[in-house]
Coordinates of C-alpha atoms in Angstrom, one line a residue:
X1 CA 86.3 224.6 365.8
X2 CA 88.5 227.6 366.4
X3 CA 88.1 231.0 364.8
X4 CA 91.1 230.5 362.4
X5 CA 89.6 227.3 361.1
X6 CA 86.3 229.1 360.4
X7 CA 88.1 232.0 358.7
X8 CA 90.0 229.6 356.5
X9 CA 86.8 227.8 355.6
X10 CA 85.1 231.1 354.7
X11 CA 88.1 232.1 352.5
X12 CA 87.9 228.7 350.6
X13 CA 84.2 229.1 350.0
X14 CA 84.7 232.7 348.7
X15 CA 87.4 231.5 346.4
X16 CA 85.2 228.7 345.0
X17 CA 82.4 231.3 344.5
X18 CA 84.6 233.4 342.2
X19 CA 86.0 230.5 340.3
X20 CA 89.1 229.6 342.3
X21 CA 91.2 231.7 340.0
X22 CA 94.2 231.5 342.3
X23 CA 94.0 227.7 342.5
X24 CA 95.3 225.7 339.6
X25 CA 95.2 221.9 338.9
X26 CA 98.8 222.3 337.8
X27 CA 101.4 224.9 338.2
X28 CA 102.0 225.4 334.5
X29 CA 105.4 226.5 333.1
X30 CA 105.8 230.2 332.3
X31 CA 105.0 230.4 328.5
X32 CA 107.6 233.1 328.1
X33 CA 110.4 230.6 328.9
X34 CA 109.5 228.4 325.9
X35 CA 110.8 228.5 322.3
X36 CA 108.2 228.8 319.5
X37 CA 108.2 227.3 316.0
X38 CA 106.1 228.1 313.0
X39 CA 103.6 225.2 312.8
X40 CA 103.7 225.3 308.9
X41 CA 107.2 223.8 309.0
X42 CA 105.6 220.6 310.3
X43 CA 103.1 218.2 308.8
X44 CA 99.7 219.7 308.2
X45 CA 96.8 217.2 307.9
X46 CA 93.2 217.3 306.7
X47 CA 93.6 219.9 304.0
X48 CA 92.8 219.5 300.3
X49 CA 94.5 222.2 298.3
X50 CA 97.4 224.4 299.4
X51 CA 99.3 223.9 302.6
X52 CA 98.1 227.2 304.0
X53 CA 96.2 228.7 306.9
X54 CA 94.4 231.1 304.5
X55 CA 91.4 229.1 303.3
X56 CA 89.9 225.6 302.9
X57 CA 89.2 226.2 299.2
X58 CA 91.6 227.3 296.4
X59 CA 92.4 230.9 296.0
X60 CA 91.3 230.9 292.3
X61 CA 87.7 230.5 293.5
X62 CA 87.6 233.9 295.2
X63 CA 85.9 235.7 292.3
X64 CA 83.7 232.7 291.5
X65 CA 81.8 232.3 294.8
X66 CA 79.6 234.3 297.0
X67 CA 81.4 236.6 299.4
X68 CA 79.9 234.8 302.4
X69 CA 81.2 231.4 301.1
X70 CA 84.7 232.8 300.6
X71 CA 84.9 234.4 304.0
X72 CA 83.5 231.4 305.9
X73 CA 85.9 229.1 304.1
X74 CA 88.7 230.9 306.0
X75 CA 87.7 229.0 309.1
X76 CA 90.3 226.3 309.8
X77 CA 87.8 223.5 310.7
X78 CA 89.4 220.1 310.6
X79 CA 92.9 221.2 309.9
X80 CA 95.6 220.0 312.3
X81 CA 99.4 219.8 312.7
X82 CA 101.5 216.8 313.5
X83 CA 104.9 216.8 315.2
X84 CA 107.1 214.9 317.7
X85 CA 109.0 216.3 320.6
X86 CA 110.8 215.4 323.8
X87 CA 109.8 218.6 325.4
X88 CA 108.6 218.6 329.0
X89 CA 106.0 221.3 328.2
X90 CA 103.8 221.8 325.1
X91 CA 102.3 225.2 324.3
X92 CA 100.5 227.0 321.5
X93 CA 100.4 230.6 320.4
X94 CA 98.3 232.0 317.5
X95 CA 96.6 235.1 316.1
X96 CA 92.8 234.7 315.4
X97 CA 91.3 236.1 312.3
X98 CA 88.1 237.5 313.8
X99 CA 87.9 236.4 317.4
X100 CA 84.2 235.9 316.9
X101 CA 81.7 234.6 319.5
X102 CA 78.3 232.8 319.2
X103 CA 75.7 232.3 321.8
X104 CA 75.1 228.6 321.2
X105 CA 78.6 227.3 320.8
X106 CA 81.5 227.2 323.2
X107 CA 84.5 229.5 322.5
X108 CA 86.7 226.5 322.9
X109 CA 85.1 225.0 319.8
X110 CA 84.8 228.3 317.8
X111 CA 88.4 229.5 318.3
X112 CA 90.2 227.1 320.6
X113 CA 92.9 224.5 319.7
X114 CA 93.1 221.0 321.0
X115 CA 96.3 219.0 321.9
X116 CA 96.3 215.2 321.4
X117 CA 99.1 212.8 322.3
X118 CA 99.7 209.3 320.8
X119 CA 99.3 207.0 323.8
X120 CA 101.5 204.0 323.6
X121 CA 99.5 202.0 326.1
X122 CA 96.2 202.2 324.2
X123 CA 97.8 202.7 320.8
X124 CA 95.4 205.5 320.1
X125 CA 95.2 209.3 320.1
X126 CA 94.2 210.7 323.5
X127 CA 93.0 214.2 324.3
X128 CA 95.3 216.2 326.5
X129 CA 94.0 219.8 326.8
X130 CA 92.3 222.7 325.0
X131 CA 93.1 226.3 325.4
X132 CA 90.4 228.7 326.6
X133 CA 90.4 231.6 324.1
X134 CA 90.4 235.1 325.4
X135 CA 87.4 236.9 324.2
X136 CA 87.6 240.5 322.9
X137 CA 84.3 242.3 322.8
X138 CA 85.3 245.6 321.3
X139 CA 85.6 245.7 317.4
X140 CA 88.1 248.6 317.6
X141 CA 90.7 246.8 319.7
X142 CA 94.0 246.3 317.9
X143 CA 94.6 243.0 316.1
X144 CA 97.3 242.0 318.6
X145 CA 94.5 241.5 321.1
X146 CA 93.4 238.4 319.1
X147 CA 96.7 236.6 320.0
X148 CA 95.9 233.5 322.1
X149 CA 98.5 231.5 324.0
X150 CA 98.3 228.4 326.2
X151 CA 100.6 225.9 327.9
X152 CA 98.6 222.7 327.4
X153 CA 100.7 220.6 329.7
X154 CA 104.0 220.5 331.5
X155 CA 106.1 218.2 333.7
X156 CA 106.1 215.6 331.0
X157 CA 108.6 212.8 331.1
X158 CA 111.1 214.2 328.6
X159 CA 110.8 211.3 326.2
X160 CA 109.9 211.7 322.5
X161 CA 106.2 211.6 322.0
X162 CA 103.9 212.2 319.0
X163 CA 101.4 215.1 319.1
X164 CA 98.6 216.6 317.1
X165 CA 97.0 220.1 317.4
X166 CA 93.6 220.7 315.9
X167 CA 92.8 224.3 314.7
X168 CA 89.6 226.4 315.4
X169 CA 86.3 225.3 313.9
X170 CA 84.6 228.7 313.4
X171 CA 87.4 231.1 313.2
X172 CA 90.6 231.4 311.2
X173 CA 94.2 232.0 312.2
X174 CA 96.8 234.3 310.7
X175 CA 99.6 232.3 312.1
X176 CA 100.2 229.5 314.6
X177 CA 103.3 228.6 316.6
X178 CA 104.1 225.5 318.7
X179 CA 106.0 226.1 321.9
X180 CA 108.4 223.7 323.6
X181 CA 111.3 223.8 326.0
X182 CA 114.2 225.9 324.7
X183 CA 116.5 222.9 324.8
X184 CA 114.0 220.3 323.5
X185 CA 114.0 218.6 320.1
X186 CA 111.0 219.1 317.9
X187 CA 110.8 217.2 314.6
X188 CA 108.5 216.0 311.9
X189 CA 106.2 213.2 313.1
X190 CA 107.7 209.7 313.0
X191 CA 104.4 207.9 313.3
X192 CA 102.4 207.7 310.0
X193 CA 99.1 208.8 311.6
X194 CA 96.9 209.6 309.9
X195 CA 98.2 207.4 307.2
X196 CA 99.6 209.5 304.3
X197 CA 98.0 209.0 300.9
X198 CA 94.3 208.7 300.4
X199 CA 91.9 211.2 301.9
X200 CA 88.1 211.5 302.6
X201 CA 86.7 214.7 301.2
X202 CA 83.6 215.9 303.2
X203 CA 81.4 218.7 301.7
X204 CA 78.5 220.2 303.5
X205 CA 77.2 222.8 305.8
X206 CA 77.7 224.4 309.3
X207 CA 76.9 221.1 310.9
X208 CA 79.7 219.4 309.0
X209 CA 82.0 222.3 309.7
X210 CA 81.6 221.7 313.5
X211 CA 78.6 223.5 314.8
X212 CA 78.4 223.1 317.7
X213 CA 81.2 220.9 319.0
X214 CA 82.7 222.0 322.4
X215 CA 86.2 221.8 321.0
X216 CA 87.9 221.2 317.6
X217 CA 88.8 217.5 318.1
X218 CA 85.1 216.6 318.5
X219 CA 83.9 217.6 315.0
X220 CA 82.7 214.5 313.2
X221 CA 85.4 214.5 310.5
X222 CA 88.2 214.6 313.1
X223 CA 86.6 211.7 315.1
X224 CA 86.5 209.7 311.8
X225 CA 90.1 210.7 311.1
X226 CA 91.3 209.3 314.5
X227 CA 89.1 206.2 314.4
X228 CA 90.0 205.2 310.8
X229 CA 93.6 206.6 310.6
X230 CA 92.9 208.5 307.4
X231 CA 93.0 212.2 306.6
X232 CA 89.5 213.8 306.5
X233 CA 89.2 217.1 304.7
X234 CA 86.4 219.3 306.1
X235 CA 84.8 221.5 303.4
X236 CA 81.7 222.2 305.5
X237 CA 81.0 225.9 305.1
X238 CA 78.4 227.5 307.3
X239 CA 75.3 228.5 305.4
X240 CA 77.0 227.9 302.1
X241 CA 76.8 224.1 301.4
X242 CA 74.6 224.9 298.4
X243 CA 76.0 222.5 295.8
X244 CA 77.7 225.2 293.7
X245 CA 79.1 223.6 290.5
X246 CA 82.4 225.5 290.9
X247 CA 82.9 223.7 294.3
X248 CA 82.3 220.3 292.7
X249 CA 84.8 221.2 289.9
X250 CA 87.4 222.3 292.5
X251 CA 86.9 219.1 294.6
X252 CA 87.3 217.0 291.5
X253 CA 90.9 218.3 291.2
X254 CA 92.0 217.0 294.6
X255 CA 94.4 214.1 294.3
X256 CA 94.4 210.8 296.2
X257 CA 90.8 210.9 297.2
X258 CA 89.4 207.7 298.9
X259 CA 85.8 209.0 298.7
X260 CA 83.7 212.1 298.4
X261 CA 81.1 212.5 301.2
X262 CA 78.3 214.9 300.1
X263 CA 76.2 216.3 303.0
X264 CA 74.5 219.6 301.8
X265 CA 70.8 219.2 302.5
X266 CA 70.5 221.5 305.6
X267 CA 71.6 224.5 303.5
X268 CA 69.4 223.6 300.5
X269 CA 65.7 224.2 299.9
X270 CA 63.5 221.4 298.6
X271 CA 63.7 222.9 295.1
X272 CA 67.5 223.0 295.3
X273 CA 67.7 219.4 296.4
X274 CA 65.7 218.6 293.3
X275 CA 67.4 220.8 290.8
X276 CA 71.1 220.9 291.9
X277 CA 71.9 217.4 293.2
X278 CA 72.2 215.6 289.9
X279 CA 74.6 218.1 288.3
X280 CA 76.8 218.5 291.4
X281 CA 77.3 214.8 291.9
X282 CA 77.6 214.1 288.2
X283 CA 80.5 216.6 287.9
X284 CA 82.4 214.6 290.4
X285 CA 81.4 211.3 288.8
X286 CA 82.5 212.3 285.3
X287 CA 85.8 213.8 286.5
X288 CA 86.6 211.0 288.9
X289 CA 84.7 207.9 287.9
X290 CA 86.8 205.6 290.0
X291 CA 86.3 207.6 293.3
X292 CA 83.3 206.5 295.4
X293 CA 80.7 209.1 296.3
X294 CA 78.6 208.9 299.5
X295 CA 75.5 211.0 299.6
X296 CA 74.2 211.8 303.1
X297 CA 70.6 212.7 303.9
X298 CA 69.7 215.7 305.9
X299 CA 68.9 215.0 309.6
X300 CA 65.5 215.3 311.1
X301 CA 65.7 218.3 313.4
X302 CA 64.7 217.5 317.0
X303 CA 61.5 219.6 316.7
X304 CA 60.5 218.2 313.3
X305 CA 58.3 215.5 314.7
X306 CA 56.2 218.1 316.6
X307 CA 56.0 220.7 313.8
X308 CA 53.3 220.5 311.2
X309 CA 55.6 222.2 308.7
X310 CA 59.0 220.6 309.3
X311 CA 57.6 217.1 309.8
X312 CA 56.8 217.2 306.1
X313 CA 59.3 219.6 304.7
X314 CA 62.5 217.9 305.9
X315 CA 61.4 214.5 304.5
X316 CA 60.4 216.2 301.2
X317 CA 64.0 217.6 300.9
X318 CA 65.4 214.1 301.5
X319 CA 62.9 212.7 299.0
X320 CA 64.2 215.0 296.2
X321 CA 67.9 214.3 297.2
X322 CA 67.2 210.5 297.2
X323 CA 65.3 210.7 293.9
X324 CA 68.4 212.1 292.2
X325 CA 70.5 209.4 293.9
X326 CA 68.3 206.8 292.3
X327 CA 68.5 208.6 288.9
X328 CA 72.3 208.7 289.1
X329 CA 72.5 205.1 290.3
X330 CA 70.2 203.9 287.4
X331 CA 72.7 205.5 285.0
X332 CA 75.7 203.9 286.7
X333 CA 75.5 202.0 290.1
X334 CA 79.3 201.8 290.5
X335 CA 80.9 203.8 293.3
X336 CA 77.7 205.5 294.5
X337 CA 76.4 205.1 298.0
X338 CA 73.8 206.6 300.3
X339 CA 73.3 207.2 304.0
X340 CA 69.8 207.7 305.3
X341 CA 69.0 210.0 308.2
X342 CA 67.9 207.3 310.7
X343 CA 69.6 208.0 314.0
X344 CA 72.2 210.2 312.1
X345 CA 73.0 212.1 315.4
X346 CA 71.9 209.4 317.8
X347 CA 69.0 207.3 319.1
X348 CA 67.2 210.3 320.7
X349 CA 67.2 214.1 320.5
X350 CA 70.1 214.7 322.9
X351 CA 72.6 215.0 320.0
X352 CA 71.8 218.6 319.2
X353 CA 72.2 221.9 320.9
X354 CA 69.6 223.9 319.1
X355 CA 67.5 221.3 317.3
X356 CA 69.9 221.5 314.2
X357 CA 73.5 221.8 315.1
X358 CA 75.2 218.9 316.9
X359 CA 76.6 218.4 320.4
X360 CA 79.7 216.2 320.9
X361 CA 77.3 213.3 321.4
X362 CA 75.7 214.1 318.0
X363 CA 79.1 214.2 316.3
X364 CA 80.0 210.9 317.9
X365 CA 76.9 209.2 316.5
X366 CA 77.4 210.9 313.1
X367 CA 80.9 209.4 312.9
X368 CA 79.7 206.0 314.0
X369 CA 76.9 206.0 311.4
X370 CA 79.4 206.8 308.5
X371 CA 82.4 204.7 309.6
X372 CA 81.1 201.2 308.6
X373 CA 80.3 202.5 305.1
X374 CA 83.6 204.3 304.8
X375 CA 85.6 201.4 306.1
X376 CA 84.0 199.0 303.6
X377 CA 84.9 201.4 300.8
X378 CA 88.5 201.5 302.0
X379 CA 88.6 197.7 302.3
X380 CA 87.0 197.1 298.9
X381 CA 84.2 195.2 300.5
X382 CA 80.4 195.3 300.1
X383 CA 79.1 198.5 301.5
X384 CA 76.5 197.9 304.2
X385 CA 73.0 199.3 304.6
X386 CA 72.4 199.9 300.9
X387 CA 69.5 197.5 300.3
X388 CA 67.1 199.8 302.2
X389 CA 68.2 203.0 300.4
X390 CA 68.3 201.6 296.9
X391 CA 64.5 201.4 296.9
X392 CA 62.3 204.5 296.0
X393 CA 61.0 206.5 298.9
X394 CA 57.2 207.2 299.2
X395 CA 56.5 210.8 298.1
X396 CA 55.3 213.1 300.9
X397 CA 52.6 215.5 299.8

């Protein structure tokens, strides 16, 4: 081996050690050569109230809810844009609301955006790429430093394709633009996917919101949306899924609802599960008697089995929640269903990142647990797995 070969090998090793920043899997198009369009002019999916980036709950609730609830509802979890284009490159540019960071969740999930393409070969949505958000550590940096941009893919075939961009799970955006070649055509989607019309409305906690998916397309509601071809509205609000009556009243006004999925237990105490469940669900039942409601138990944290406290307390919360389900069902069994916590995030403890919040594996199993029930509701068939949950649970002292 000659000296030049050795030098070249050393250079390659050094480049690998620092992350190979000068080597790219693809020589991406210069983003400055593209033309950008306001995403709001295209079809937004998975939203319940106004077609806006501002909040996942209606503006009139601002003075009726806790400040924390209002602020956290500004996260864009679940929302996405649909469009079609013949561009040879697809890019995104957006301004983050807070540019926040958490220690137990990837920035790509917190504040990244995912690009999906409709694959004609598989007749399904396929993931293309996610941008890697630029982190700003200083709180005094100007707002412009929160602008993120990314060319997801280039050197496409120049034919018309259908696309979908999912928005951040744990941050909001002030505006978002879609970038394409300056001479390309970009239009409203031609493919009716997800199917326009009925929507599933999911209400819950930080877990439902997407903690801690590695990227936006892997939150449970978005997996269900792609699998079942139906819009899934994510009203999971970190720390604030506490069954506030005003939230139930707001949800009751949403048109074209296929089902309400209620998953609040992780944010509720045992007493709250006992005292708040009946009224929250009953508000929805009285306002929308023909809309099915699915009540989802709280998961058993990975450490619960080994904790003398949580091994009893978590089942006690589920007991109170289930007790109210039986009470509601005794009054009227129509359109009321229940999902127990058995293997809710998978057959072992690998579906969680911190014992509570889910990994992508956890969200996959969460979706697969709910999908047979939701599909039966859509098809007007007998909802499975109800015989077990329609019996009283043993009380845990």
